[in-house]
mmCIF file of C-alpha atoms in Angstrom:
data_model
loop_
_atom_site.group_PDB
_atom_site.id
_atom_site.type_symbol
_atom_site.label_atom_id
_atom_site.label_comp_id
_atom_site.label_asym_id
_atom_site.label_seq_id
_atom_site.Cartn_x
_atom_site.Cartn_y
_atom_site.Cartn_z
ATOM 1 C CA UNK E 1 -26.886 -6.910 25.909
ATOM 2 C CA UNK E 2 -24.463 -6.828 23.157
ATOM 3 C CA UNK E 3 -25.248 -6.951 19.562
ATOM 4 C CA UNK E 4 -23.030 -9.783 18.477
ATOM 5 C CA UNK E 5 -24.481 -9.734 14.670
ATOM 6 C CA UNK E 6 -23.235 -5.962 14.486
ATOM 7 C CA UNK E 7 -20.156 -7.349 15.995
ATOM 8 C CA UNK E 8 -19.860 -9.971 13.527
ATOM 9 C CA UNK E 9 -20.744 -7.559 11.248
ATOM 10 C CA UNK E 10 -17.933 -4.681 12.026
ATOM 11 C CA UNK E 11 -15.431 -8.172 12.657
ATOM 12 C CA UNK E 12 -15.651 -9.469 9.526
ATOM 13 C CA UNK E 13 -15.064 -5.590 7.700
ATOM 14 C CA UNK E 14 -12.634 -4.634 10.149
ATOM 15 C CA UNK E 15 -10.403 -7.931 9.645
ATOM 16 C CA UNK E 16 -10.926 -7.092 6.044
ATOM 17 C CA UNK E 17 -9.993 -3.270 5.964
ATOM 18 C CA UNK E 18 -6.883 -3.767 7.859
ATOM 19 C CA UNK E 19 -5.553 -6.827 5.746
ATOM 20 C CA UNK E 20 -6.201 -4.765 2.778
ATOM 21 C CA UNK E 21 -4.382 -1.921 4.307
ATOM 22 C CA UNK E 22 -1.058 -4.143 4.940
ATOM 23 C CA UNK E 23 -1.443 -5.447 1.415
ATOM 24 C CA UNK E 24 -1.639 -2.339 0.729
ATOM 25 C CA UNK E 25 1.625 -1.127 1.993
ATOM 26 C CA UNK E 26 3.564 -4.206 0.845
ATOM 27 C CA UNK E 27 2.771 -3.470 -2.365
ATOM 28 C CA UNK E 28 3.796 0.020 -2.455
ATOM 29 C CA UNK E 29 6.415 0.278 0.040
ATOM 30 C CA UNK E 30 9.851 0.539 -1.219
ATOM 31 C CA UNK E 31 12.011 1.542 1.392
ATOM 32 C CA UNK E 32 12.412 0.478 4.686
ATOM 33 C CA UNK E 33 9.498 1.532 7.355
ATOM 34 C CA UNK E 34 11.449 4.154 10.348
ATOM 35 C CA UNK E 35 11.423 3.568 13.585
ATOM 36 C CA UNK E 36 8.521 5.368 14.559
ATOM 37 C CA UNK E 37 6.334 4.158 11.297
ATOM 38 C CA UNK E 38 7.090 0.398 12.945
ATOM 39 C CA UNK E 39 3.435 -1.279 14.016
ATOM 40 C CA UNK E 40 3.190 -1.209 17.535
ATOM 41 C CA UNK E 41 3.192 -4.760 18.905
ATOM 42 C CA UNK E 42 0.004 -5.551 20.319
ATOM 43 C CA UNK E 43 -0.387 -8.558 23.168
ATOM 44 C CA UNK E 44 -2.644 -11.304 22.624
ATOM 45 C CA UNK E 45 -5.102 -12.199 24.730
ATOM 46 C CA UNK E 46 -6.088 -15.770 25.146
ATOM 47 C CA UNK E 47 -9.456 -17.747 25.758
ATOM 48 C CA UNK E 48 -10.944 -20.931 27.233
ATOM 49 C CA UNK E 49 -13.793 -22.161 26.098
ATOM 50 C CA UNK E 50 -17.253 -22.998 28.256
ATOM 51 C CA UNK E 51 -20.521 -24.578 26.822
ATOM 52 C CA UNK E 52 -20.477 -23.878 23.626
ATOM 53 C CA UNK E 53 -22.733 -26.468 21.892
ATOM 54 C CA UNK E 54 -26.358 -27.198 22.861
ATOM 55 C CA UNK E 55 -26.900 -23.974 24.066
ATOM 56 C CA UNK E 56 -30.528 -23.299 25.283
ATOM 57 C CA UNK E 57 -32.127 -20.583 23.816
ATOM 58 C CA UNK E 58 -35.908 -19.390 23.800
ATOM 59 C CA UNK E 59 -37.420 -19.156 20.880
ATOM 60 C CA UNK E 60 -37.505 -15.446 20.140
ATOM 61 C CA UNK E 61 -40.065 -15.813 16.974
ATOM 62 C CA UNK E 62 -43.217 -13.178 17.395
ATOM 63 C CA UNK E 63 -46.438 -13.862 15.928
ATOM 64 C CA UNK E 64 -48.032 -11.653 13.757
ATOM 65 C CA UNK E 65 -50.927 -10.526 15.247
ATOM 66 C CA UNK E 66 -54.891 -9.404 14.303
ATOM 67 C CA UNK E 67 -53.498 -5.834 15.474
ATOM 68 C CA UNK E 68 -50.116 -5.369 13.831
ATOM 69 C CA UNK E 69 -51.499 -6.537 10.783
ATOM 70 C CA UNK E 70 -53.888 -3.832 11.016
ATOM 71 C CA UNK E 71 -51.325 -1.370 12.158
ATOM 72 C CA UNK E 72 -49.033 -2.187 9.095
ATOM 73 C CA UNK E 73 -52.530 -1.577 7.045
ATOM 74 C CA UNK E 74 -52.638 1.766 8.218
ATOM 75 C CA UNK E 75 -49.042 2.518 7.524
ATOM 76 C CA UNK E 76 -49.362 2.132 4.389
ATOM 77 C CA UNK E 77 -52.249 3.885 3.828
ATOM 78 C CA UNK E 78 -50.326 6.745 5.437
ATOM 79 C CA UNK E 79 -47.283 6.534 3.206
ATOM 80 C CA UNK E 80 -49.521 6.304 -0.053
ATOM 81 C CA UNK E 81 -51.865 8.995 0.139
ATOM 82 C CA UNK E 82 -54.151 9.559 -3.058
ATOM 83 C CA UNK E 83 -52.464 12.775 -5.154
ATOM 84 C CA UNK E 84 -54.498 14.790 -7.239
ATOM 85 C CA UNK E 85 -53.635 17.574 -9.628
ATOM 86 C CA UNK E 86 -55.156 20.666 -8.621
ATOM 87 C CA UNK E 87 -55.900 24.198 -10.470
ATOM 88 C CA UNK E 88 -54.937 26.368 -7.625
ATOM 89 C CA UNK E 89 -52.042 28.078 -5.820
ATOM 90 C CA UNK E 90 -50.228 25.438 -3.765
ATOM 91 C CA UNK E 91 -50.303 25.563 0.488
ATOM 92 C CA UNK E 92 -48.371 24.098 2.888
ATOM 93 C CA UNK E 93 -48.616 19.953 2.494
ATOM 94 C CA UNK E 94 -49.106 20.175 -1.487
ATOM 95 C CA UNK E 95 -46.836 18.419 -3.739
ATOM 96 C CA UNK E 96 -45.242 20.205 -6.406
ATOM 97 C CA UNK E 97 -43.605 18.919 -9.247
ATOM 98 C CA UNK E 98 -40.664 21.355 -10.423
ATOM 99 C CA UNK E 99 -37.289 22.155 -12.144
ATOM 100 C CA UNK E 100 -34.926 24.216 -10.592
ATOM 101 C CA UNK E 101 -31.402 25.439 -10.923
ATOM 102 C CA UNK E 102 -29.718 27.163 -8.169
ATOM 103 C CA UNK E 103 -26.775 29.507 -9.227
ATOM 104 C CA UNK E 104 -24.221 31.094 -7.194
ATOM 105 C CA UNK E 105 -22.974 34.873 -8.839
ATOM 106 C CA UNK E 106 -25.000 33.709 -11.983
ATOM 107 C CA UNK E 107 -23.210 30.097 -12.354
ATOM 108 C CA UNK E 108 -25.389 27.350 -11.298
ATOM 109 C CA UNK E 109 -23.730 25.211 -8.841
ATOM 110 C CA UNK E 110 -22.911 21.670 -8.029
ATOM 111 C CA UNK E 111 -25.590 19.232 -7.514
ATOM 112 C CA UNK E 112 -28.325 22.688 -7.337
ATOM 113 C CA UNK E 113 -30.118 21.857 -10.258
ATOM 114 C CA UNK E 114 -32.909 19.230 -11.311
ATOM 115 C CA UNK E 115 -36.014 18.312 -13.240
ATOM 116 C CA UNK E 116 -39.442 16.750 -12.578
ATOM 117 C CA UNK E 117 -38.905 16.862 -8.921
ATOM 118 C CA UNK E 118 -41.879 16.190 -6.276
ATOM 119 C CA UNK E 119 -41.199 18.353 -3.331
ATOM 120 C CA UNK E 120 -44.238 18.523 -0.565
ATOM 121 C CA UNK E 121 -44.310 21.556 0.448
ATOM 122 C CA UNK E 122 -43.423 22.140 5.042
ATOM 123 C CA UNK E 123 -41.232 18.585 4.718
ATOM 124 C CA UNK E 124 -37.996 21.218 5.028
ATOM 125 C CA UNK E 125 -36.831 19.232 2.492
ATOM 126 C CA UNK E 126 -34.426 22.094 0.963
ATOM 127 C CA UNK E 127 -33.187 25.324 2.631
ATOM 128 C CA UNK E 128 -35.116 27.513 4.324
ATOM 129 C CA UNK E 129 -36.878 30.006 2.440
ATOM 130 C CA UNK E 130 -37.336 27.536 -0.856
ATOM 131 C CA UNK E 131 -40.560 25.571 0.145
ATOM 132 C CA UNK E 132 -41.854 28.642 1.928
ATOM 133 C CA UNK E 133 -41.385 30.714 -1.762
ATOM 134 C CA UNK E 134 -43.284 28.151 -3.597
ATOM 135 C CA UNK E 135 -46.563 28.404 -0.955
ATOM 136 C CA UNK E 136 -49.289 30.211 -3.658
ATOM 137 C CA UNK E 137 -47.234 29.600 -6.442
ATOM 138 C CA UNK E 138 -49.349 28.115 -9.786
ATOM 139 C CA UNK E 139 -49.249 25.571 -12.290
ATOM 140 C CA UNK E 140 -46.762 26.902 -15.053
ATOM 141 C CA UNK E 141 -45.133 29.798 -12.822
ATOM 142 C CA UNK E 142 -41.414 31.087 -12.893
ATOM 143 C CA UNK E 143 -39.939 32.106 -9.941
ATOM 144 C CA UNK E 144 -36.256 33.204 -8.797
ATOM 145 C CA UNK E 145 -35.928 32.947 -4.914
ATOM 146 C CA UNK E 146 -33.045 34.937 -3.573
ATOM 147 C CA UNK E 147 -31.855 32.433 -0.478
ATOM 148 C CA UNK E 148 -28.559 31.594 1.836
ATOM 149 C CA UNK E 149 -27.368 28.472 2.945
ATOM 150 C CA UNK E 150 -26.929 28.313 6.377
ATOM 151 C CA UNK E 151 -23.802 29.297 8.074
ATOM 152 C CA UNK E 152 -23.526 25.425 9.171
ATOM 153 C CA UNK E 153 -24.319 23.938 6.112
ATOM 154 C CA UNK E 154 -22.542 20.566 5.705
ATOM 155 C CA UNK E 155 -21.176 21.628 1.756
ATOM 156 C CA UNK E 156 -18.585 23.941 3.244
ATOM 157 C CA UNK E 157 -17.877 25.423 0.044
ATOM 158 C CA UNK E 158 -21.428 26.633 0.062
ATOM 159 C CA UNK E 159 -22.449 27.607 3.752
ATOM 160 C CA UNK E 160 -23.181 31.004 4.266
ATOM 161 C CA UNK E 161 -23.509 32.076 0.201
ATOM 162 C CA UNK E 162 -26.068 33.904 -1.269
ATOM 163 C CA UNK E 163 -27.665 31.897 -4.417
ATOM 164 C CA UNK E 164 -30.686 32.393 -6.338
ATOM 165 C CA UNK E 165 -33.055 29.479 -7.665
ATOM 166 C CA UNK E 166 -34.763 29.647 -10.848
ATOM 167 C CA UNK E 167 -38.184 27.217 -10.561
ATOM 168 C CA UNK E 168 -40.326 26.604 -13.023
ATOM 169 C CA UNK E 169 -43.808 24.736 -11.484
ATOM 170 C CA UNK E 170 -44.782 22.081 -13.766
ATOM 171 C CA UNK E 171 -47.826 20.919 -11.388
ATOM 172 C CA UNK E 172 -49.753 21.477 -8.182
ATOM 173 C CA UNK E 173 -51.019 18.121 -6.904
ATOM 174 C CA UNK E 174 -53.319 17.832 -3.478
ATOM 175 C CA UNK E 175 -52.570 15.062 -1.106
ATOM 176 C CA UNK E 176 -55.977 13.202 0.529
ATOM 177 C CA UNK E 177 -55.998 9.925 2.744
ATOM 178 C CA UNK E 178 -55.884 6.946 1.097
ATOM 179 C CA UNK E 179 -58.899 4.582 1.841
ATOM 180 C CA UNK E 180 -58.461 0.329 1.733
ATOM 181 C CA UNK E 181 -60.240 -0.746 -1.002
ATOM 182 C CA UNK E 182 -59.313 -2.914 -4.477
ATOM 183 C CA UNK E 183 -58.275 0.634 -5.910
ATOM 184 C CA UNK E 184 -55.764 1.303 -3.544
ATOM 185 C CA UNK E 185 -54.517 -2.322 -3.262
ATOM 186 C CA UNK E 186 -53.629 -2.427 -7.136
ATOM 187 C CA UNK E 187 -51.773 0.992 -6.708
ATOM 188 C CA UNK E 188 -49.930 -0.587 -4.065
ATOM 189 C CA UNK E 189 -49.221 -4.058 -4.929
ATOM 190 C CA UNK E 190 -47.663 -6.232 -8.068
ATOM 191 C CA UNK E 191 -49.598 -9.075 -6.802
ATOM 192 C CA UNK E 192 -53.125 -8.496 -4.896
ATOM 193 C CA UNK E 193 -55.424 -7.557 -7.013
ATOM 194 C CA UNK E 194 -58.628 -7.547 -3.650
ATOM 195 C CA UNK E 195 -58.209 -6.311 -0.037
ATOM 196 C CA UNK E 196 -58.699 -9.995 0.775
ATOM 197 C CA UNK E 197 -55.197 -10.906 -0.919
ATOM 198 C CA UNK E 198 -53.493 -8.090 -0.143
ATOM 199 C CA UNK E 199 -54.464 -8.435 3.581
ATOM 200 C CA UNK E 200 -52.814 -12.528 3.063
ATOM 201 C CA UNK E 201 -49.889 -10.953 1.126
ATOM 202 C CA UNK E 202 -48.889 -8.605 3.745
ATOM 203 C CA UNK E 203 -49.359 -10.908 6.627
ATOM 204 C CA UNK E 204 -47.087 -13.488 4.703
ATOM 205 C CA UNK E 205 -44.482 -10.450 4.628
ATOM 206 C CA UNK E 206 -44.373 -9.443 7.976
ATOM 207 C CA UNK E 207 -43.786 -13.219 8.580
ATOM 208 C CA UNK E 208 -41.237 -13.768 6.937
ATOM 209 C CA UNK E 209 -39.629 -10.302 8.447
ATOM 210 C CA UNK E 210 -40.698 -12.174 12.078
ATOM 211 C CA UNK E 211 -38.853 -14.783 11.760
ATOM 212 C CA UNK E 212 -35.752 -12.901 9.851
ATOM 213 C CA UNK E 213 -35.618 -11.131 12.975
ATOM 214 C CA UNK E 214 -36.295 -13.896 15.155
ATOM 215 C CA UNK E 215 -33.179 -15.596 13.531
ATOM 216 C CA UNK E 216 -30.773 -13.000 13.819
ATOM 217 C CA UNK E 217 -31.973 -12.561 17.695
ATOM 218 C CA UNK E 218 -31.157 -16.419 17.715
ATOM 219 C CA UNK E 219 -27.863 -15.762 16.523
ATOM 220 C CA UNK E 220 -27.127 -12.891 18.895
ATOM 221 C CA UNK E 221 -28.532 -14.458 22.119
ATOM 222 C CA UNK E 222 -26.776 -17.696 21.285
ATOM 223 C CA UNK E 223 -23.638 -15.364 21.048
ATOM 224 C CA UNK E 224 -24.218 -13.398 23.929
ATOM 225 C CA UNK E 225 -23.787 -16.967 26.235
ATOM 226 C CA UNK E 226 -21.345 -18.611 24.627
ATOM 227 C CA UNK E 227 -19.147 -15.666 24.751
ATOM 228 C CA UNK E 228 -20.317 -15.247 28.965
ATOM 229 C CA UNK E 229 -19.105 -19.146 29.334
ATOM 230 C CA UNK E 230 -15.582 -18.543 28.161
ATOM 231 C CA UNK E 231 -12.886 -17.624 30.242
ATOM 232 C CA UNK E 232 -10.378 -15.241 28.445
ATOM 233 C CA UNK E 233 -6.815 -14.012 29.831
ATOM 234 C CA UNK E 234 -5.012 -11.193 29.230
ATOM 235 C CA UNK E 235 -8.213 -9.183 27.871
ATOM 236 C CA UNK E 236 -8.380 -6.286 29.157
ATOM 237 C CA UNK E 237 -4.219 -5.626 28.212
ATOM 238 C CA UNK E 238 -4.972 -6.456 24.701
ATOM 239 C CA UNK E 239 -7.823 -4.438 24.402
ATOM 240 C CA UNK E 240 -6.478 -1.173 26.012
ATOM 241 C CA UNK E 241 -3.055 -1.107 23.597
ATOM 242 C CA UNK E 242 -5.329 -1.770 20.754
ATOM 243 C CA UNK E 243 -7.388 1.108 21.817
ATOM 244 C CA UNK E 244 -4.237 3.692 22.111
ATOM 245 C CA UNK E 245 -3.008 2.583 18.724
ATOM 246 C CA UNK E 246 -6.161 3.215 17.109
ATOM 247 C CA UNK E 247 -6.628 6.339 19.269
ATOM 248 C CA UNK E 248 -3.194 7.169 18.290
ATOM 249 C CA UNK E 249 -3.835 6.699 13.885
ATOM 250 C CA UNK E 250 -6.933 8.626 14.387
ATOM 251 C CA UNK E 251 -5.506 11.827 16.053
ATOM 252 C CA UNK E 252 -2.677 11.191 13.307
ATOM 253 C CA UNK E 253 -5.276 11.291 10.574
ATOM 254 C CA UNK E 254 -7.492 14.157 11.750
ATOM 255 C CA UNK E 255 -4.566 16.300 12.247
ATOM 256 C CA UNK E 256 -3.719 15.716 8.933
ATOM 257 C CA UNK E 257 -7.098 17.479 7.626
ATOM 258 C CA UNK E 258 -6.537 20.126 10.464
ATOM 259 C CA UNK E 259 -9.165 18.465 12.955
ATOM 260 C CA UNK E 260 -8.622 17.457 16.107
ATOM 261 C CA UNK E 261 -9.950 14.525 18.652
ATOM 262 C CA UNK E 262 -12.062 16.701 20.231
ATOM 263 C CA UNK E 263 -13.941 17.420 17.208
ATOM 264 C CA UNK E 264 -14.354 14.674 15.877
ATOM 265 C CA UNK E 265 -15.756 13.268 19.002
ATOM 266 C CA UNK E 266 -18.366 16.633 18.700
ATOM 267 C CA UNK E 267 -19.569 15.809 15.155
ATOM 268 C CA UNK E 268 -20.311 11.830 16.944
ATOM 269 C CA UNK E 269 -22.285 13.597 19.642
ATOM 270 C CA UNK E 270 -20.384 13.040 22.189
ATOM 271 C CA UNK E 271 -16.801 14.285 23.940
ATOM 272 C CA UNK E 272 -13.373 12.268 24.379
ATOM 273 C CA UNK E 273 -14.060 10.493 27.078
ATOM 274 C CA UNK E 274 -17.413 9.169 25.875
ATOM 275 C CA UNK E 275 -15.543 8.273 22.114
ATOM 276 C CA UNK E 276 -13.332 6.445 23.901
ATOM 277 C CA UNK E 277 -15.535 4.501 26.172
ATOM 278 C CA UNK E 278 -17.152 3.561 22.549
ATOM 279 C CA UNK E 279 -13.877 2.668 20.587
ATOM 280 C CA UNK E 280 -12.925 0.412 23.654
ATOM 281 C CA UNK E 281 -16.508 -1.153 23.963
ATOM 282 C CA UNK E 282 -16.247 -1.820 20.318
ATOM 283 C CA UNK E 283 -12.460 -3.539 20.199
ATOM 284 C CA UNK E 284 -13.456 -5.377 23.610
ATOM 285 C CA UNK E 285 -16.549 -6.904 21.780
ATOM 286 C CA UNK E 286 -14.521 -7.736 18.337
ATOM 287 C CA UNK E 287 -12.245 -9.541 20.337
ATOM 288 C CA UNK E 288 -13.961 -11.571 22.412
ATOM 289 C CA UNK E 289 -15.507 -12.403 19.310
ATOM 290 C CA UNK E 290 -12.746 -13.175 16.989
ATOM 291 C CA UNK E 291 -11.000 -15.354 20.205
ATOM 292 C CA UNK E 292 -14.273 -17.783 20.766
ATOM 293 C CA UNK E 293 -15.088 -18.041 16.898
ATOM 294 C CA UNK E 294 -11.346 -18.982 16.294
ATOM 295 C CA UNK E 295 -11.188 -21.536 19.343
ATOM 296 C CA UNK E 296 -14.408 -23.186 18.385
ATOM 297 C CA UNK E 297 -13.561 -23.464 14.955
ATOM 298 C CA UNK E 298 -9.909 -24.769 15.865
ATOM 299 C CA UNK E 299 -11.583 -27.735 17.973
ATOM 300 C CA UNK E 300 -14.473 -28.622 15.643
ATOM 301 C CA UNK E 301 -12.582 -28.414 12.797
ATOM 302 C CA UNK E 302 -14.363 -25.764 10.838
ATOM 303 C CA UNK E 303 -12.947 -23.838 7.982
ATOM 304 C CA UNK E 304 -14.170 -21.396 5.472
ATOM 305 C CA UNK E 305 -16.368 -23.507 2.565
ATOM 306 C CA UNK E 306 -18.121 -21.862 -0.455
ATOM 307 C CA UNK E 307 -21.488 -21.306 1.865
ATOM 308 C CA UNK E 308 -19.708 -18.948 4.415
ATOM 309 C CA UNK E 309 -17.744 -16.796 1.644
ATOM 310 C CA UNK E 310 -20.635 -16.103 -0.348
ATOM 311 C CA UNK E 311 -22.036 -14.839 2.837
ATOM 312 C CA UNK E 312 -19.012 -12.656 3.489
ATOM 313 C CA UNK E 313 -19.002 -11.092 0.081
ATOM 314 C CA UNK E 314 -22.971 -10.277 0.707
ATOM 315 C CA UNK E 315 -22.376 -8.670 3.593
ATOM 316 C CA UNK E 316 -19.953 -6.735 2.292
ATOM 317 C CA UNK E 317 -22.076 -5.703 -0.943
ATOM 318 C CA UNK E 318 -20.382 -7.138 -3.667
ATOM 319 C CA UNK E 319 -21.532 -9.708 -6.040
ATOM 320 C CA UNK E 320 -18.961 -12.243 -6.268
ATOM 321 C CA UNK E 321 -16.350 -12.932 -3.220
ATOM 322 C CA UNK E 322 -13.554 -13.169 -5.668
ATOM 323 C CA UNK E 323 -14.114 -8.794 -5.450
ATOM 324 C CA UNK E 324 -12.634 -9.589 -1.760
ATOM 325 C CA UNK E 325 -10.029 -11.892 -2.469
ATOM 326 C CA UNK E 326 -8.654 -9.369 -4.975
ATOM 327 C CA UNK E 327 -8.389 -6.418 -2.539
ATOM 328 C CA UNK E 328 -7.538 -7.913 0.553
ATOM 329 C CA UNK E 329 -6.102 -11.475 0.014
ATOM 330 C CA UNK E 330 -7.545 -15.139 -0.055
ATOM 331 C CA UNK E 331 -5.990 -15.801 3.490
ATOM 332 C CA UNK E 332 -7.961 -12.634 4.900
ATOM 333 C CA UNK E 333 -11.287 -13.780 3.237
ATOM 334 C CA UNK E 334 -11.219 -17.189 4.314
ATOM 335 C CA UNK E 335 -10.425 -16.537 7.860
ATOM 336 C CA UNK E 336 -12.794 -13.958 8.119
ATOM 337 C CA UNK E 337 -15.444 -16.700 6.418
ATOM 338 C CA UNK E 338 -14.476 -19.148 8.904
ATOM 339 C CA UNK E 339 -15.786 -16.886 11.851
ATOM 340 C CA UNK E 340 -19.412 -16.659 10.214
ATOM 341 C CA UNK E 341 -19.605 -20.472 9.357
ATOM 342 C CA UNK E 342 -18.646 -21.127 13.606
ATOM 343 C CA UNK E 343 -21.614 -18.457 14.168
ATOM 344 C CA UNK E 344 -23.919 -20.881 11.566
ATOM 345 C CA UNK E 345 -22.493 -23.311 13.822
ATOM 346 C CA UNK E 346 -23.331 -22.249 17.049
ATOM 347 C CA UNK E 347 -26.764 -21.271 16.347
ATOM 348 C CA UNK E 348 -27.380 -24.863 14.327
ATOM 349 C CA UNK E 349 -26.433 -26.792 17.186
ATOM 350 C CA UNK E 350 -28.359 -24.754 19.657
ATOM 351 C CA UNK E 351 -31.494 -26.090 22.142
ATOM 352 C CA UNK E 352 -34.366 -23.453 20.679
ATOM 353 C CA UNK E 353 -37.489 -23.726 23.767
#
């Protein structure tokens, strides 16, 4: 089963991205494009639309239950344990509260340094050999560990170096299990005050996280057969030359940086063939997509309102769509608006059993 939200998702930034990349270029372009920077000319597939209004759908809402209500109680409990200072040397599963600065041939180095940090101690939260140098360490020592990023480390700059960190333990505080009681639900909680509300407050939560779910499940399934009742030509052609051009720009752009396909499929864990089967299952489902939202919203009449743009721009993280019109264009925004109003659409007009 496809998930038509992510599609609608990646669609909508996709659409987005590459207007703002031709914008782009027509802005700063002064010379006529060569032959071989000339945009390959992709063919356009074409669709006829099945059932696409009164779909029926079950109802794919969940109950909260007795038991994950209880489970979610215990979760919590987990994640907030009770943390005590202690006058002792700190062990494995301690927190410690520190500053450090890590310097590389005596000049501390980029983003090695920081103050009043909580670190438990065996969460491999740094390099190896820093948590482990800290295990018996006190309340007001100094230490200097003598460590080495690994020969993999993602900072290439710094993989494989030899640095020393100067710490400095500010506290040594001892982790126990939290138990459910008033205490712990005012530590936890702006709002519950007694285990009785907080038990209400978190059941209202994880309902309203039900049915958030429910209703993007909604949307997808409601997706998932209008997109199975449409009849589309010329597909599978439209897909495939998308999928060498893109192919094409990204062996262009990783050769550029001295990477090649391979790679880059490696670092995705996977190999060519399996990146490609990926890029294609992508484009095929953004398609399909963009070719059913545009016919329904050709023959119903829809277009982008104020509703379905503030929705774009909050997908896209930004407060105000206006941020999108100026970087990619008002026709780009509104067209890409259009597509989530015919998904509001779909799912409004849909038979939920």
């Amino acid at each position: 089963m496809k998930k038509w939200i992510r599609v609608i998702l990646c669609a909508a930034i996709v659409t987005l991205a590459v207007a703002g990349c031709k914008k782009k270029e027509a802005e700063e372009t002064t010379e006529a494009p060569t032959e071989s920077a000339a945009p390959v000319e992709i063919p356009e597939a074409s669709v006829v639309l099945g059932e696409y209004k009164g779909i029926s759908i079950a109802d794919p809402y969940q109950e909260v239950t007795d038991e994950a209500l209880e489970a979610r109680i215990q979760q919590d409990l987990a994640a907030n344990p009770v943390i005590t200072n202690v006058d002792r040397p700190a062990e494995n599963g301690d927190v410690v509260n520190i500053d450090y600065v890590g310097m590389k041939d005596g000049v501390p180095f980029e983003r090695g340094a920081d103050d009043n940090f909580d670190l438990t101690l065996g969460s491999n939260s740094f390099i190896e050999g820093f948590e482990e140098g800290l295990v018996g360490a006190k309340t007001g020592d100094e230490l200097s560990l003598n460590l080495k990023f690994p020969d993999d480390y993602w900072n290439a700059e710094m993989a494989g170096q030899e640095v020393v960190f100067d710490v400095t333990v500010n506290a040594v505080k001892e982790q126990s299990e939290a138990e459910l009681n008033d205490e712990f639900v005012q530590r936890v909680s702006e709002e519950s005050k007694t285990v009785e509300e907080y038990r209400a407050e978190l059941r209202k939560t994880m309902e309203d996280e039900a049915r958030e779910m429910a209703d993007f499940q909604l949307q997808n399934d409601v997706m998932e057969k209008v997109v199975e009742n449409a009849t589309f030509t010329g597909l599978d052609v439209q897909v495939d030359a998308q999928l060498n051009q893109e192919i094409s720009m990204l062996e262009s752009a990783l050769s550029q940086q001295g990477g090649t396909l391979e790679d880059y499929a490696a670092m995705s864990g996977t190999d060519v063939e399996g990146l490609t089967a990926q890029l294609r299952e992508e484009i095929l489902s953004v398609t399909q997509l963009n070719l059913v939202t545009d016919a329904v919203a050709e023959k119903e009449g829809l277009k982008a309102d104020d509703a379905s743009r503030s929705r774009l721009a909050e997908l896209n993280r930004v407060e105000d769509v206006t941020v999108l019109v100026t970087q990619y264009g008002q026709e780009a925004v509104d067209k890409t608006a259009r597509r989530i109003r015919v998904m509001d659409f779909l799912t409004e007009n849909a038979k939920v059993e």
